Amino acid sequence: MNKSKKKVSMPELAPELRIQNFKEVCTGYTQEMAVEEASRCLDCKNPKCVQGCPVNVKIADFIRAIREGDLQEAYDLIQETNAFPSVCGRVCPQESQCEAKCVLGIKGEPVAIGRLERFVGDWFLEQGKAQEERKESNGIKVAVIGSGPVGLGCASDLSKLGYEVTIFEVLHAAGGVLTYGIPSFRLPKEIVKREIEALKQNGVQFSFNTLIGRTITIEQLWEQGYQAIFIGSGAGLPKFMNIKGENCNGVFSANEILTRVNLMKAVDQRYDTPIADFKKVMVVGGGNVAMDAARVMRRMGAEVHIVYRRSIEEMPARWEEIEHAKEEGIVFDLLRNPVEIIPDENYRVSKVVLEIMKLGEPDEKGRRSPMPSSELITEDFDCAIIAVGTTPNPLIRQTTDGLETTAWGGIIVNEETMETSIPHIYAGGDAVSGAATVISALGAGKKAAKAIHESLQK
Ligand SMILES: Cc1cc2nc3c(=O)[nH]c(=O)nc-3n(C[C@H](O)[C@H](O)[C@H](O)COP(=O)(O)OP(=O)(O)OC[C@H]3O[C@@H](n4cnc5c(N)ncnc54)[C@H](O)[C@@H]3O)c2cc1C
């Protein structure tokens, strides 16, 4: 038993090196480190960590298997509820989920559950082993719209049960936010590719460059013989601040910048994706998306400022991302809110007027609210990236009669089955919940796959 109050630390690339490339920052545990960390687990009779996980991974059991050196068993236990441990081990907000419930966290640091999950997932991928055998085809066609985690999770379970699953994806590559949003220094694209490759080997078909609602409609999918449809189209429509000057050149949504760099390889000289050589960039927002955009622009050579209207304590981003951003020299301009973007004579971003904010009373979520002070300052910037949230794209609801949605555009589902207001059409992930997490999307995909199977077997 390892009685240390601290986690076994994770090796990381030094900040001065990592801002020069897009290599993964945290390089992962060795087996020796994993066993040492697993030996900190108290193996509680009633493990609270499992309750903290949105998909109730059998955490204590897989950690025990690591301790005993049975990595295949550890992998199989995780796979029962989470199809992508290498991904979730890297990007899940464990500090507010499973690790927040670990009893070791009361007097020291909790067990590093995420790092251990990542270790097991990576071990499996390195073995090059095949995923669980697919049952013989039952000939029943199911369409999945969107290849983000919710679509991949749903397709994975259905294909294992023998369904003929086709994923329709508007982009030319699969993975949703895992591919176009989260940068490779947090989630190497090789990991996502290998997970997708495993799905292909299990018979899942992909139809890329296919925008459901334009290229073909849901109505036409029925005509093509699909017997159930799952909508996992995410929440990729960026919100803007609606301030003066926000339409000038050099203003981007975070998703656009991230897509240009991650998917369209703006960082690679062999690609001609345009991204100007910005000198001083403002990123507005305090979530993971803002941190990702800021750290990407730092690697593109810019001086980067995060402008956030509350203090650092209220930032929704993962603490680890905030720490990494600080180490990389990103400046945090806190209690500031942009009220105007001033262009130069060529209508390019030149200055930003910021209002100084104060903290007021806590809001309904317990976060102190930002209060304007009327005091204004003006700062020079040549680029502004807006990361203040996203909503579901309206196209599918606009082109599908009878599909009920909330006022903000989330698809309404029966929470038990994920079925929408239209029989045999299911939905999940960010398209239903609004911007959330990878693990909640995977959980929703799994739930929907089970309900689709039960309904089609009747
Ligand atoms: C930059 C960024 C960083 C993040 N970091 C984290 C993190 O660290 N940890 C975490 O847990 N979560 C994080 N999230 C949130 C997480 O990635 C999402 O909650 C998750 O990806 C939602 O999965 P999804 O499958 O519902 O949607 P998405 O991943 O958005 O996938 C939806 C897919 O549907 C496709 N699509 C949309 N409309 C259509 C259509 N009409 N026809 C065909 N295809 C369509 C899209 O192109 C996309 O590929 C982050 C999000 C962003 C943007």
PDB file of C-alpha atoms and ligand atoms in Angstrom, residues 91-93 145-151 168-171 175-177 180-182 186 210-212 232-235 255 258 288-289 292 318 395-396 428-431 436-439 441, ligand 1:
ATOM      1  CA  VAL A  91     -10.188  15.210 -20.991  1.00  0.00           C
ATOM      2  CA  CYS A  92     -12.757  14.358 -18.294  1.00  0.00           C
ATOM      3  CA  PRO A  93     -13.051  16.920 -15.490  1.00  0.00           C
ATOM      4  CA  ILE A 145     -26.035  11.924 -37.428  1.00  0.00           C
ATOM      5  CA  GLY A 146     -22.718  13.365 -36.237  1.00  0.00           C
ATOM      6  CA  SER A 147     -19.452  11.603 -35.426  1.00  0.00           C
ATOM      7  CA  GLY A 148     -18.702  13.276 -32.080  1.00  0.00           C
ATOM      8  CA  PRO A 149     -18.453  11.231 -28.887  1.00  0.00           C
ATOM      9  CA  VAL A 150     -22.211  10.730 -28.586  1.00  0.00           C
ATOM     10  CA  GLY A 151     -22.526   9.438 -32.167  1.00  0.00           C
ATOM     11  CA  PHE A 168     -23.393  10.823 -41.419  1.00  0.00           C
ATOM     12  CA  GLU A 169     -20.871  13.584 -40.780  1.00  0.00           C
ATOM     13  CA  VAL A 170     -20.755  17.021 -42.366  1.00  0.00           C
ATOM     14  CA  LEU A 171     -16.978  17.363 -41.980  1.00  0.00           C
ATOM     15  CA  GLY A 175     -14.554  12.700 -34.032  1.00  0.00           C
ATOM     16  CA  GLY A 176     -16.544  15.952 -33.646  1.00  0.00           C
ATOM     17  CA  VAL A 177     -14.972  18.196 -31.011  1.00  0.00           C
ATOM     18  CA  TYR A 180     -11.723  19.699 -34.623  1.00  0.00           C
ATOM     19  CA  GLY A 181     -11.917  21.299 -31.163  1.00  0.00           C
ATOM     20  CA  ILE A 182      -9.623  19.867 -28.496  1.00  0.00           C
ATOM     21  CA  ARG A 186      -4.277  17.805 -24.815  1.00  0.00           C
ATOM     22  CA  THR A 210     -22.882  14.899 -45.697  1.00  0.00           C
ATOM     23  CA  LEU A 211     -24.902  17.661 -44.076  1.00  0.00           C
ATOM     24  CA  ILE A 212     -28.176  16.262 -42.805  1.00  0.00           C
ATOM     25  CA  GLY A 232     -25.790  13.605 -32.231  1.00  0.00           C
ATOM     26  CA  SER A 233     -25.172  16.879 -34.011  1.00  0.00           C
ATOM     27  CA  GLY A 234     -23.610  18.688 -31.047  1.00  0.00           C
ATOM     28  CA  ALA A 235     -23.770  22.362 -30.136  1.00  0.00           C
ATOM     29  CA  ASN A 255     -14.400  27.077 -32.776  1.00  0.00           C
ATOM     30  CA  LEU A 258      -9.542  25.681 -33.390  1.00  0.00           C
ATOM     31  CA  ASN A 288     -11.978  25.017 -21.521  1.00  0.00           C
ATOM     32  CA  VAL A 289     -12.683  26.357 -24.996  1.00  0.00           C
ATOM     33  CA  ASP A 292      -7.667  25.804 -25.742  1.00  0.00           C
ATOM     34  CA  ARG A 318     -10.378  22.812 -15.556  1.00  0.00           C
ATOM     35  CA  LEU A 395     -30.592  23.178 -39.317  1.00  0.00           C
ATOM     36  CA  ILE A 396     -31.920  19.783 -38.227  1.00  0.00           C
ATOM     37  CA  GLY A 428     -28.209  12.902 -27.217  1.00  0.00           C
ATOM     38  CA  GLY A 429     -25.012  14.731 -26.341  1.00  0.00           C
ATOM     39  CA  ASP A 430     -24.626  18.494 -26.698  1.00  0.00           C
ATOM     40  CA  ALA A 431     -27.546  18.655 -29.197  1.00  0.00           C
ATOM     41  CA  ALA A 436     -21.399  19.697 -21.753  1.00  0.00           C
ATOM     42  CA  THR A 437     -18.728  16.996 -21.464  1.00  0.00           C
ATOM     43  CA  VAL A 438     -17.330  14.090 -23.453  1.00  0.00           C
ATOM     44  CA  ILE A 439     -18.272  11.548 -20.812  1.00  0.00           C
ATOM     45  CA  ALA A 441     -22.104  12.493 -24.365  1.00  0.00           C
TER      46      ALA A 441
HETATM   47  C1  LIG B   1     -12.638  23.432 -27.667  1.00  0.00           C
HETATM   48  C2  LIG B   1     -13.428  22.514 -26.784  1.00  0.00           C
HETATM   49  C3  LIG B   1     -12.795  21.929 -25.702  1.00  0.00           C
HETATM   50  C4  LIG B   1     -13.496  21.055 -24.878  1.00  0.00           C
HETATM   51  N1  LIG B   1     -12.845  20.459 -23.842  1.00  0.00           N
HETATM   52  C5  LIG B   1     -13.477  19.514 -23.112  1.00  0.00           C
HETATM   53  C6  LIG B   1     -12.794  18.806 -22.084  1.00  0.00           C
HETATM   54  O1  LIG B   1     -11.633  19.047 -21.796  1.00  0.00           O
HETATM   55  N2  LIG B   1     -13.466  17.832 -21.418  1.00  0.00           N
HETATM   56  C7  LIG B   1     -14.763  17.514 -21.709  1.00  0.00           C
HETATM   57  O2  LIG B   1     -15.313  16.583 -21.114  1.00  0.00           O
HETATM   58  N3  LIG B   1     -15.450  18.205 -22.654  1.00  0.00           N
HETATM   59  C8  LIG B   1     -14.842  19.181 -23.358  1.00  0.00           C
HETATM   60  N4  LIG B   1     -15.529  19.864 -24.326  1.00  0.00           N
HETATM   61  C9  LIG B   1     -16.956  19.545 -24.552  1.00  0.00           C
HETATM   62  C10 LIG B   1     -17.104  18.221 -25.327  1.00  0.00           C
HETATM   63  O3  LIG B   1     -16.148  18.138 -26.330  1.00  0.00           O
HETATM   64  C11 LIG B   1     -18.518  18.097 -25.868  1.00  0.00           C
HETATM   65  O4  LIG B   1     -19.413  18.109 -24.772  1.00  0.00           O
HETATM   66  C12 LIG B   1     -18.695  16.809 -26.670  1.00  0.00           C
HETATM   67  O5  LIG B   1     -17.813  16.750 -27.768  1.00  0.00           O
HETATM   68  C13 LIG B   1     -20.133  16.668 -27.161  1.00  0.00           C
HETATM   69  O6  LIG B   1     -20.217  15.567 -28.009  1.00  0.00           O
HETATM   70  P1  LIG B   1     -21.296  15.468 -29.179  1.00  0.00           P
HETATM   71  O7  LIG B   1     -21.008  14.195 -29.872  1.00  0.00           O
HETATM   72  O8  LIG B   1     -22.637  15.717 -28.618  1.00  0.00           O
HETATM   73  O9  LIG B   1     -21.002  16.720 -30.134  1.00  0.00           O
HETATM   74  P2  LIG B   1     -19.751  17.121 -31.040  1.00  0.00           P
HETATM   75  O10 LIG B   1     -18.476  16.636 -30.481  1.00  0.00           O
HETATM   76  O11 LIG B   1     -19.913  18.578 -31.266  1.00  0.00           O
HETATM   77  O12 LIG B   1     -20.011  16.355 -32.417  1.00  0.00           O
HETATM   78  C14 LIG B   1     -21.097  16.681 -33.245  1.00  0.00           C
HETATM   79  C15 LIG B   1     -20.770  16.270 -34.670  1.00  0.00           C
HETATM   80  O13 LIG B   1     -21.928  16.403 -35.477  1.00  0.00           O
HETATM   81  C16 LIG B   1     -21.561  16.966 -36.738  1.00  0.00           C
HETATM   82  N5  LIG B   1     -22.766  17.605 -37.277  1.00  0.00           N
HETATM   83  C17 LIG B   1     -23.397  18.691 -36.783  1.00  0.00           C
HETATM   84  N6  LIG B   1     -24.504  18.937 -37.514  1.00  0.00           N
HETATM   85  C18 LIG B   1     -24.552  17.992 -38.498  1.00  0.00           C
HETATM   86  C19 LIG B   1     -25.467  17.743 -39.576  1.00  0.00           C
HETATM   87  N7  LIG B   1     -26.542  18.492 -39.768  1.00  0.00           N
HETATM   88  N8  LIG B   1     -25.188  16.697 -40.405  1.00  0.00           N
HETATM   89  C20 LIG B   1     -24.070  15.915 -40.214  1.00  0.00           C
HETATM   90  N9  LIG B   1     -23.189  16.126 -39.193  1.00  0.00           N
HETATM   91  C21 LIG B   1     -23.440  17.139 -38.350  1.00  0.00           C
HETATM   92  C22 LIG B   1     -20.445  17.936 -36.356  1.00  0.00           C
HETATM   93  O14 LIG B   1     -19.644  18.254 -37.472  1.00  0.00           O
HETATM   94  C23 LIG B   1     -19.692  17.132 -35.299  1.00  0.00           C
HETATM   95  O15 LIG B   1     -18.698  16.322 -35.884  1.00  0.00           O
HETATM   96  C24 LIG B   1     -14.868  20.780 -25.145  1.00  0.00           C
HETATM   97  C25 LIG B   1     -15.512  21.409 -26.208  1.00  0.00           C
HETATM   98  C26 LIG B   1     -14.805  22.274 -27.016  1.00  0.00           C
HETATM   99  C27 LIG B   1     -15.516  22.939 -28.182  1.00  0.00           C
END
